[in-house]
Amino acid sequence: MNNNSGENMKPVIFVENLTKVFGKFTAVNSISFEVNKGEIFGFLGANGAGKTTAMKMLCGLLKPTSGRGSVAGFDITREPERVKANIGYMSQRFSLYDDLRVWENFRLFGGIYGLKEREISQTTERMLHELGFTQERNTMVKSLPAGWKQKLAFSVAIIHNPGIVFLDEPTGGVDPKARRQFWELIYDAAERGITIFVTTHYMDEAEYCSRVSIMKDGAIDALDTPANLKLKYGAKSMDEVFYQLANSKR
Amino acid sequence: MKSSDISVEAKGVSKNYSSVKALDDLSLSVQKGEMFGLIGPDGAGKSTLFRILTTLILPDSGVATIEGFDIKRDYKSIRRIIGYMPGRFSLYGDLTVDENLSFFASVFNVKVADNYPLIENIFKDIAPFGSRRASRLSGGMKQKLALSCALIHKPSVLFLDEPTTGVDPVSRREFWQMLERLKTYGITIVVSTSYMDEALLCDRVALIKEGRVLSSDSPRGVIDSYQNTLLAIWGDDMHSLLKELRSYNEVKSVYSFGQEHHIAIDKKLYNHNYIDSLTQKLEERGERNFHIKVIAPTIEDCYMEFSANKEGYE
């Protein structure tokens, strides 16, 4: 964010008219947007609005029907494998292996991302230290409290120091306190220059984003900073903005 | 409270999983027709409590009754009069919407038509998708189907374990409107949630931590019992403000609340000069363009206070 060189000014995500059609159903309808380095980008929308489909295309997991996009400098249609290697991903449901110890999860994901043995162990130790989890390195993941698992899953998702990390409802069902601790990790990562792309149903979390987009019926209905969105819709909170958009007819 | 007014009662319930204490001498009582919220951190024991009250597992010690029936002795009677929606989607994904509903009706020996008026309002949105497999429904629709199935035998008590996790704000609001309607039928509802705005919609809430009830009161009562002076601060660099404020002794806690941070100050250490001196201190540390004011606590502030108090570190 402090560096104004040409390289850093290039958007980390660039998407133009991205579309996905399943049979007769248009899940994502020609969306266009950019996300800049170090931004915390909130990707909001109702259940079924097309967020997951859009996110799968951005992560190189699903081929777009039309339109184009690049993520971390790679084309999502032509270079999906390179996209995958250069991003981090964390989902609410599946993120860590319950039956492996804490350090084994780091070892596994580090290996998948092609890190060297030494890098993995150094990074693991550093991350455990930062989280205050050093004593838990040999603990089975399944016996950790849910709030701890979320934090570990986030660290594992960025073990290969990706330019961008995708977080799919990382705080779903997490209690208010653990949610806030999780967002502090997000902030720390963003300050280190990792771009954050996050979905959430908690509207207070939308306020923590640099910019948010709100999807409805496959299209992006609004995209701006939380402050500007509230101004535009004459709303006191992002909650109100969300309701107004959800109830408006296109 | 007459005992006949009590719908759900737990006394000294404990449950251990090997070395983990899931419930630790927990007691609570829920009145007939009440909307009762369980809130607490992950791993507090909420789901274990649901499983005990719905007679799916036995406690190690303690007693509990549902509508006067004992969870051990009368489990068969209890199962006929309760509805339960577990935290995870637990319908049959390979059955269609209609098949799921008929299946649950047949398990309880009723016909879908018998109690249809009760679920009509909920089911009408998914009725057009009657022949779609449950696994292919959107999150909001799955929720409605699960609630319909839990209600098809017209239970006296409804147990909902985090019914709105992963549900968007608009569908969440709809879901709670449905619960309000169910209340008019006199159904007792016990619901757990991690959304504090939902806690506010309950008649009473129990704050649960480490298997114990810390407090059980109306949302208003919980808010009125808040012990600190609460300030809101907002400005240009919210992250830097958060870190700075954390380092101050008189600050009991600072948490982000959307576009503001909430600062809890010990009442004894707060006086009318405090905001001025805090402003000065922050400015000396290089913070610019921020505003501070005294605010009333929300239930979420109370929750943060409760979970901090019992943890011993912060």
XYZ file of C-alpha atoms in Angstrom:
564
model
C 0.000 0.000 0.000
C 2.958 2.328 0.668
C 4.745 1.319 -2.497
C 3.763 3.240 -5.587
C 5.878 1.345 -8.089
C 4.093 0.190 -11.233
C 4.246 -3.474 -10.254
C 2.328 -2.974 -7.030
C -0.318 -0.821 -8.603
C -1.471 -3.675 -10.815
C -4.694 -5.116 -9.428
C -4.392 -8.513 -7.754
C -7.793 -9.460 -9.116
C -9.024 -8.190 -12.439
C -12.363 -9.434 -13.735
C -14.272 -8.372 -16.842
C -17.767 -9.521 -17.812
C -17.232 -12.808 -16.005
C -20.192 -15.109 -16.608
C -21.146 -18.666 -15.682
C -24.198 -20.405 -17.083
C -25.436 -23.803 -15.861
C -27.956 -25.085 -18.423
C -30.620 -22.397 -18.549
C -29.527 -20.809 -15.273
C -27.138 -17.870 -15.255
C -25.384 -18.157 -11.888
C -22.950 -15.303 -12.503
C -24.032 -12.602 -14.897
C -21.255 -10.517 -16.420
C -19.524 -9.199 -13.326
C -16.566 -6.806 -13.561
C -14.344 -5.513 -10.775
C -10.778 -5.076 -9.575
C -9.155 -5.707 -6.216
C -5.919 -3.921 -5.326
C -2.919 -5.176 -3.395
C -3.338 -5.108 0.361
C -7.080 -4.498 0.170
C -9.586 -6.328 2.336
C -12.334 -6.960 -0.182
C -15.719 -8.060 1.190
C -17.758 -10.168 -1.203
C -21.327 -10.058 0.082
C -24.662 -11.320 -1.118
C -27.651 -13.424 -0.160
C -27.550 -17.242 -0.187
C -27.821 -18.309 -3.825
C -26.732 -14.940 -5.249
C -23.781 -16.541 -7.057
C -20.917 -15.786 -4.665
C -19.609 -19.341 -4.443
C -19.723 -19.817 -8.218
C -17.862 -16.542 -8.762
C -15.295 -17.476 -6.137
C -14.714 -20.903 -7.694
C -13.951 -19.241 -11.027
C -11.532 -16.821 -9.354
C -9.734 -19.719 -7.667
C -9.314 -21.616 -10.932
C -11.725 -24.366 -9.887
C -14.453 -23.613 -12.429
C -14.133 -22.497 -16.035
C -16.079 -19.329 -16.916
C -18.705 -19.549 -19.667
C -17.565 -16.157 -20.932
C -15.673 -13.079 -19.870
C -12.154 -13.020 -18.532
C -10.179 -12.471 -15.409
C -6.769 -12.650 -13.812
C -5.837 -13.466 -10.239
C -2.355 -12.955 -8.780
C -1.176 -12.165 -12.311
C -2.453 -15.354 -13.953
C -5.337 -15.847 -16.343
C -8.133 -17.773 -14.661
C -9.219 -19.501 -17.894
C -5.825 -20.351 -19.406
C -3.684 -20.782 -16.281
C -5.955 -22.166 -13.538
C -3.147 -24.323 -12.072
C -0.857 -21.337 -11.657
C -3.710 -19.399 -10.088
C -4.195 -22.231 -7.563
C -0.499 -22.325 -6.702
C -0.416 -18.595 -6.008
C -3.457 -18.107 -3.836
C -4.520 -19.207 -0.374
C -7.978 -20.598 0.300
C -9.893 -21.254 3.464
C -13.463 -22.446 3.694
C -15.765 -22.649 6.664
C -16.411 -26.357 6.331
C -13.219 -27.954 5.162
C -9.927 -26.473 6.109
C -7.800 -28.690 8.331
C -7.442 -32.430 8.820
C -8.952 -33.316 12.195
C -7.005 -36.551 12.476
C -3.621 -34.935 12.015
C -1.628 -33.079 14.621
C -1.200 -29.307 14.357
C 2.329 -29.523 12.937
C 1.296 -32.293 10.535
C -1.321 -30.018 8.986
C 1.340 -27.373 8.378
C 3.650 -30.049 6.968
C 0.944 -31.395 4.646
C -0.198 -28.055 3.227
C 3.362 -26.729 3.002
C 4.240 -29.842 1.005
C 1.235 -29.429 -1.283
C 2.357 -25.896 -2.064
C 5.861 -27.154 -2.819
C 7.716 -25.544 0.081
C 11.045 -27.032 1.153
C 11.229 -29.023 4.378
C 13.229 -26.294 6.129
C 10.919 -23.524 4.995
C 7.955 -25.472 6.312
C 9.413 -26.053 9.746
C 10.634 -22.462 10.077
C 7.313 -21.025 8.962
C 5.410 -23.427 11.210
C 7.409 -22.381 14.258
C 7.035 -18.679 13.443
C 3.288 -18.967 12.911
C 2.696 -21.041 16.038
C 4.718 -18.524 18.005
C 2.699 -15.576 16.642
C -0.542 -17.348 17.514
C 0.709 -18.333 20.964
C 0.079 -21.984 20.053
C 3.626 -23.348 20.441
C 2.523 -25.755 23.160
C -0.145 -27.202 20.903
C 2.114 -28.257 18.065
C 1.589 -31.966 18.819
C -2.128 -31.696 19.577
C -4.642 -33.438 17.340
C -6.612 -30.772 15.502
C -9.923 -32.398 16.432
C -9.376 -31.730 20.118
C -8.869 -27.976 19.638
C -11.676 -25.462 20.293
C -13.374 -24.182 17.127
C -12.004 -20.661 17.518
C -8.440 -22.023 17.555
C -9.086 -24.162 14.509
C -10.199 -21.102 12.544
C -6.995 -19.273 13.376
C -4.849 -22.289 12.522
C -6.736 -22.809 9.279
C -6.018 -19.219 8.325
C -2.301 -19.621 9.048
C -2.181 -22.844 7.061
C -3.949 -21.092 4.161
C -1.155 -18.522 3.958
C 1.802 -20.832 4.731
C 3.135 -20.354 1.165
C 2.908 -16.554 1.535
C 0.424 -16.062 -1.304
C -0.347 -12.628 -2.757
C -4.010 -13.155 -2.029
C -6.102 -15.353 0.215
C -9.756 -16.284 -0.340
C -11.804 -16.740 2.818
C -15.239 -18.290 2.344
C -17.385 -17.476 5.387
C -14.446 -17.955 7.733
C -16.426 -16.854 10.796
C -19.727 -18.672 10.242
C -21.052 -19.921 13.582
C -18.082 -18.458 15.457
C -18.857 -16.573 18.656
C -18.486 -12.750 18.809
C -15.168 -12.796 20.578
C -13.465 -15.386 18.388
C -14.762 -13.530 15.317
C -12.989 -10.379 16.401
C -9.756 -12.199 17.149
C -9.981 -13.716 13.702
C -10.410 -10.307 12.094
C -7.285 -9.080 13.828
C -5.371 -11.851 12.064
C -6.902 -10.674 8.796
C -5.766 -7.117 9.483
C -2.231 -8.228 10.334
C -2.026 -10.221 7.103
C -3.351 -7.268 5.073
C -0.745 -5.001 6.679
C 1.927 -7.419 5.517
C 0.605 -6.895 1.982
C -1.545 -10.017 1.593
C -4.740 -9.154 -0.249
C -7.863 -10.518 1.437
C -10.992 -11.623 -0.417
C -13.634 -12.545 2.137
C -17.302 -13.531 2.218
C -19.418 -13.106 5.328
C -23.004 -12.880 6.535
C -22.052 -10.731 9.515
C -22.692 -7.146 8.499
C -20.462 -5.679 11.210
C -17.611 -7.497 9.466
C -18.552 -5.776 6.213
C -17.589 -2.542 7.962
C -14.049 -3.856 8.471
C -13.453 -4.199 4.719
C -11.656 -1.631 2.564
C -14.346 -2.122 -0.080
C -17.332 -4.409 -0.423
C -19.378 -5.684 -3.318
C -22.947 -6.899 -2.917
C -24.189 -9.557 -5.305
C -27.800 -10.217 -6.174
C -29.155 -12.682 -8.721
C -25.725 -13.220 -10.253
C -24.834 -9.550 -10.713
C -22.913 -7.043 -8.600
C -25.475 -4.472 -7.475
C -23.137 -2.275 -5.467
C -19.396 -1.876 -5.031
C -17.685 0.772 -2.953
C -16.164 1.530 0.441
C -18.558 0.909 3.353
C -18.588 4.673 4.058
C -19.598 5.556 0.491
C -22.256 2.842 0.342
C -23.853 4.091 3.530
C -23.799 7.632 2.147
C -25.304 6.555 -1.158
C -28.158 4.605 0.432
C -28.694 7.040 3.296
C -28.080 4.151 5.701
C -26.608 4.147 9.196
C -25.016 0.705 8.895
C -24.032 -1.889 6.302
C -26.895 -3.966 7.625
C -29.328 -1.348 6.327
C -27.513 -1.106 2.990
C -27.844 -4.873 2.606
C -31.588 -4.868 3.347
C -32.267 -1.994 0.988
C -30.460 -3.734 -1.838
C -32.028 -7.107 -1.112
C -35.530 -5.678 -1.151
C -35.095 -3.493 -4.209
C -36.373 -4.792 -7.512
C -34.069 -4.624 -10.430
C -43.170 -19.975 38.892
C -45.520 -22.948 39.239
C -43.949 -26.213 38.196
C -46.741 -26.668 35.682
C -45.541 -23.529 33.911
C -42.140 -25.033 33.285
C -41.492 -26.583 29.907
C -37.795 -27.473 30.060
C -35.812 -27.912 33.218
C -32.241 -29.063 33.821
C -30.755 -29.467 37.292
C -27.064 -30.077 37.920
C -26.480 -31.681 34.537
C -22.892 -32.810 33.871
C -21.392 -34.598 30.920
C -17.774 -35.562 30.260
C -16.186 -36.766 27.058
C -13.062 -38.613 28.233
C -11.069 -35.767 29.801
C -13.215 -32.913 28.459
C -15.931 -31.459 30.673
C -18.688 -30.595 28.208
C -21.345 -29.720 30.811
C -20.454 -28.884 34.385
C -23.339 -28.895 36.868
C -25.562 -26.932 34.503
C -29.042 -25.807 35.546
C -31.680 -23.843 33.713
C -35.418 -23.667 33.318
C -37.554 -22.544 30.417
C -41.183 -21.546 30.795
C -43.976 -22.782 28.588
C -44.300 -20.747 25.413
C -41.016 -18.980 25.998
C -38.426 -18.182 23.334
C -35.229 -19.081 25.157
C -31.785 -18.339 23.694
C -28.538 -20.167 24.450
C -25.490 -18.118 23.688
C -21.893 -18.938 24.348
C -18.546 -19.548 22.666
C -17.803 -22.547 20.490
C -17.256 -25.570 22.657
C -19.290 -24.102 25.547
C -21.480 -27.207 25.604
C -24.577 -25.904 23.813
C -24.871 -28.803 21.386
C -24.249 -31.348 24.155
C -27.079 -29.781 26.123
C -29.375 -30.045 23.093
C -28.489 -33.707 22.654
C -29.242 -34.447 26.296
C -32.548 -32.553 26.309
C -33.636 -34.294 23.115
C -32.824 -37.704 24.739
C -30.101 -38.574 22.234
C -27.413 -38.956 24.898
C -27.499 -39.399 28.664
C -25.891 -37.046 31.150
C -23.283 -38.455 33.567
C -25.224 -36.883 36.421
C -28.095 -34.498 37.036
C -31.730 -34.586 36.004
C -33.759 -32.941 33.288
C -37.404 -32.866 32.333
C -39.322 -31.810 29.232
C -42.974 -30.924 29.844
C -42.726 -32.890 33.078
C -41.278 -36.007 31.417
C -37.958 -37.335 32.680
C -35.267 -37.541 29.976
C -34.143 -40.993 31.156
C -37.347 -42.701 32.170
C -39.797 -41.098 29.754
C -37.622 -40.654 26.688
C -40.250 -42.222 24.432
C -42.886 -39.706 25.495
C -40.431 -36.845 25.079
C -39.503 -37.851 21.543
C -43.158 -37.595 20.524
C -43.579 -34.031 21.730
C -40.344 -32.346 20.686
C -38.971 -31.080 17.408
C -35.214 -30.868 16.909
C -33.180 -29.133 14.255
C -29.520 -30.075 14.722
C -26.676 -27.739 13.792
C -25.780 -29.635 10.682
C -28.206 -30.111 7.816
C -29.649 -33.475 8.704
C -32.335 -34.171 6.157
C -32.020 -36.815 3.506
C -30.222 -35.208 0.592
C -31.247 -37.956 -1.808
C -34.930 -37.578 -1.010
C -36.984 -34.808 -2.566
C -38.474 -31.954 -0.586
C -41.893 -33.662 -0.501
C -40.387 -37.045 0.359
C -38.479 -35.598 3.304
C -41.613 -34.008 4.692
C -43.704 -37.182 4.239
C -40.946 -39.260 5.792
C -40.794 -37.180 8.954
C -44.591 -37.112 9.153
C -44.733 -40.913 8.902
C -42.072 -41.340 11.591
C -44.349 -39.430 13.951
C -47.427 -41.201 12.716
C -49.161 -38.115 11.377
C -50.242 -37.048 7.917
C -48.657 -33.988 6.310
C -52.143 -32.518 5.956
C -52.874 -32.861 9.713
C -50.635 -30.020 10.816
C -50.090 -28.285 7.507
C -51.503 -24.948 8.736
C -48.633 -24.795 11.248
C -45.949 -25.023 8.569
C -47.851 -23.489 5.666
C -46.187 -20.126 6.016
C -42.726 -21.681 6.039
C -43.299 -24.424 3.511
C -45.087 -22.374 0.864
C -41.779 -20.901 -0.358
C -40.285 -24.329 -1.012
C -43.484 -26.096 -2.072
C -42.870 -25.193 -5.751
C -39.631 -27.206 -5.507
C -41.362 -30.257 -4.060
C -39.765 -32.681 -6.487
C -36.236 -31.295 -6.102
C -33.727 -33.292 -4.084
C -33.009 -31.717 -0.715
C -29.257 -31.698 -1.410
C -29.877 -29.340 -4.322
C -31.667 -26.631 -2.348
C -30.020 -23.293 -1.507
C -29.005 -22.672 2.101
C -32.084 -20.628 2.955
C -34.442 -23.212 1.454
C -32.748 -26.096 3.277
C -33.356 -24.197 6.474
C -37.057 -23.844 5.738
C -37.392 -27.519 4.874
C -35.563 -28.566 8.032
C -37.842 -26.379 10.142
C -40.937 -27.750 8.392
C -39.797 -31.319 9.075
C -39.108 -30.507 12.726
C -42.630 -29.107 13.071
C -44.743 -31.547 11.094
C -45.946 -33.430 14.206
C -46.804 -30.146 15.979
C -44.323 -30.463 18.852
C -44.795 -28.719 22.203
C -41.102 -27.875 22.425
C -38.809 -26.976 19.558
C -35.009 -27.260 19.862
C -32.989 -25.322 17.288
C -29.203 -25.673 17.356
C -27.671 -22.686 15.511
C -30.401 -22.627 12.872
C -29.104 -19.511 11.112
C -25.379 -20.189 10.818
C -24.342 -19.501 7.229
C -27.680 -17.857 6.450
C -27.700 -14.372 4.924
C -29.118 -11.371 6.857
C -32.383 -11.188 4.937
C -33.189 -14.910 5.221
C -32.187 -14.735 8.869
C -34.736 -12.033 9.524
C -37.396 -14.113 7.731
C -36.472 -17.139 9.803
C -37.007 -15.242 13.041
C -40.331 -13.921 11.830
C -41.349 -17.564 11.380
C -40.274 -18.333 14.937
C -42.354 -15.421 16.199
C -45.384 -16.925 14.460
C -44.718 -20.311 16.035
C -44.763 -18.677 19.439
C -48.367 -17.696 18.857
C -49.169 -21.429 18.765
C -47.748 -21.698 22.272
C -44.704 -23.696 21.192
C -41.727 -23.410 23.538
C -38.571 -22.653 21.589
C -34.998 -23.247 22.763
C -32.538 -21.822 20.247
C -28.767 -21.379 20.203
C -27.100 -18.665 18.168
C -23.842 -16.833 17.630
C -25.688 -13.753 16.331
C -26.228 -11.273 19.118
C -29.010 -9.451 17.276
C -30.962 -12.720 17.501
C -30.339 -13.001 21.238
C -32.190 -9.701 21.518
C -35.294 -11.332 20.018
C -35.515 -13.969 22.765
C -37.667 -13.627 25.886
C -34.729 -14.769 27.969
C -31.183 -15.829 27.230
C -28.657 -17.976 29.055
C -24.997 -17.136 28.614
C -23.130 -20.434 28.645
C -19.436 -20.909 29.042
C -17.373 -24.016 29.784
C -20.488 -26.047 30.403
C -22.025 -23.696 32.959
C -24.728 -21.030 32.859
C -23.093 -17.715 33.750
C -26.273 -15.709 33.621
C -29.876 -16.243 32.678
C -32.030 -13.184 32.202
C -34.069 -11.144 29.740
C -31.916 -9.386 27.134
C -32.815 -6.109 28.854
C -31.724 -7.532 32.192
C -28.416 -8.671 30.738
C -27.788 -5.212 29.301
C -28.768 -3.471 32.552
C -26.275 -5.560 34.495
C -23.336 -4.237 32.444
C -20.680 -2.965 34.836
C -18.394 -0.664 32.830
C -18.569 2.738 31.234
C -18.582 2.207 27.508
C -17.080 4.557 24.923
C -17.203 4.453 21.154
C -14.260 5.687 19.113
C -14.039 6.060 15.363
C -11.461 7.667 13.111
C -9.084 7.359 10.178
C -6.794 4.549 11.267
C -8.969 2.099 13.155
C -6.372 -0.662 13.372
C -3.752 1.608 14.888
C -6.305 3.002 17.387
C -7.173 -0.532 18.447
C -3.559 -1.473 19.154
C -2.847 1.796 20.937
C -5.884 1.583 23.216
C -5.093 -2.019 24.135
C -1.909 -0.837 25.843
C -3.706 1.491 28.296
C -4.143 0.272 31.876
C -7.570 1.727 32.590
C -8.957 0.177 29.402
C -10.535 -3.157 30.335
C -11.128 -4.151 26.746
C -11.315 -2.739 23.227
C -13.146 -4.523 20.458
C -14.167 -3.498 16.988
C -17.894 -3.097 16.455
C -18.425 -2.414 12.781
C -17.357 1.130 12.029
C -16.459 1.878 15.674
C -14.386 0.400 18.463
C -16.026 -0.024 21.835
C -13.831 0.765 24.809
C -14.814 -0.606 28.211
C -13.536 1.491 31.113
C -13.803 0.472 34.739
C -16.556 2.705 36.220
C -14.335 3.603 39.183
C -11.610 4.894 36.876
C -13.952 6.963 34.730
C -14.729 10.640 35.370
C -15.993 13.571 33.318
C -12.451 14.552 32.297
C -11.633 11.130 30.981
C -12.548 11.661 27.306
C -10.440 14.840 27.166
C -7.418 13.187 28.707
C -7.785 10.129 26.475
C -8.029 12.389 23.423
C -4.869 14.182 24.462
C -3.013 10.955 25.114
C -3.954 9.534 21.722
C -2.968 12.749 19.955
C 0.425 12.696 21.661
C 0.860 9.208 20.254
C 0.216 10.531 16.761
C -3.423 9.493 16.292
C -5.394 11.997 14.218
C -8.996 12.579 13.143
C -10.849 10.475 15.674
C -13.981 10.982 17.754
C -14.983 9.568 21.132
C -18.347 9.471 22.888
C -20.102 7.627 25.699
C -22.572 5.012 24.478
C -25.047 2.502 25.913
C -23.932 -1.140 25.783
C -25.483 -3.646 23.413
C -25.987 -7.288 24.271
C -22.830 -8.044 22.304
C -20.817 -5.788 24.630
C -22.247 -7.742 27.556
C -21.276 -11.006 25.930
C -17.700 -9.786 25.453
C -17.585 -8.734 29.086
C -18.905 -12.082 30.270
C -16.442 -14.087 28.257
C -13.566 -11.876 29.380
C -14.431 -12.072 33.071
C -14.300 -15.799 33.282
C -11.172 -16.326 31.299
C -8.632 -14.789 33.623
C -6.535 -13.308 30.818
C -7.210 -10.600 28.325
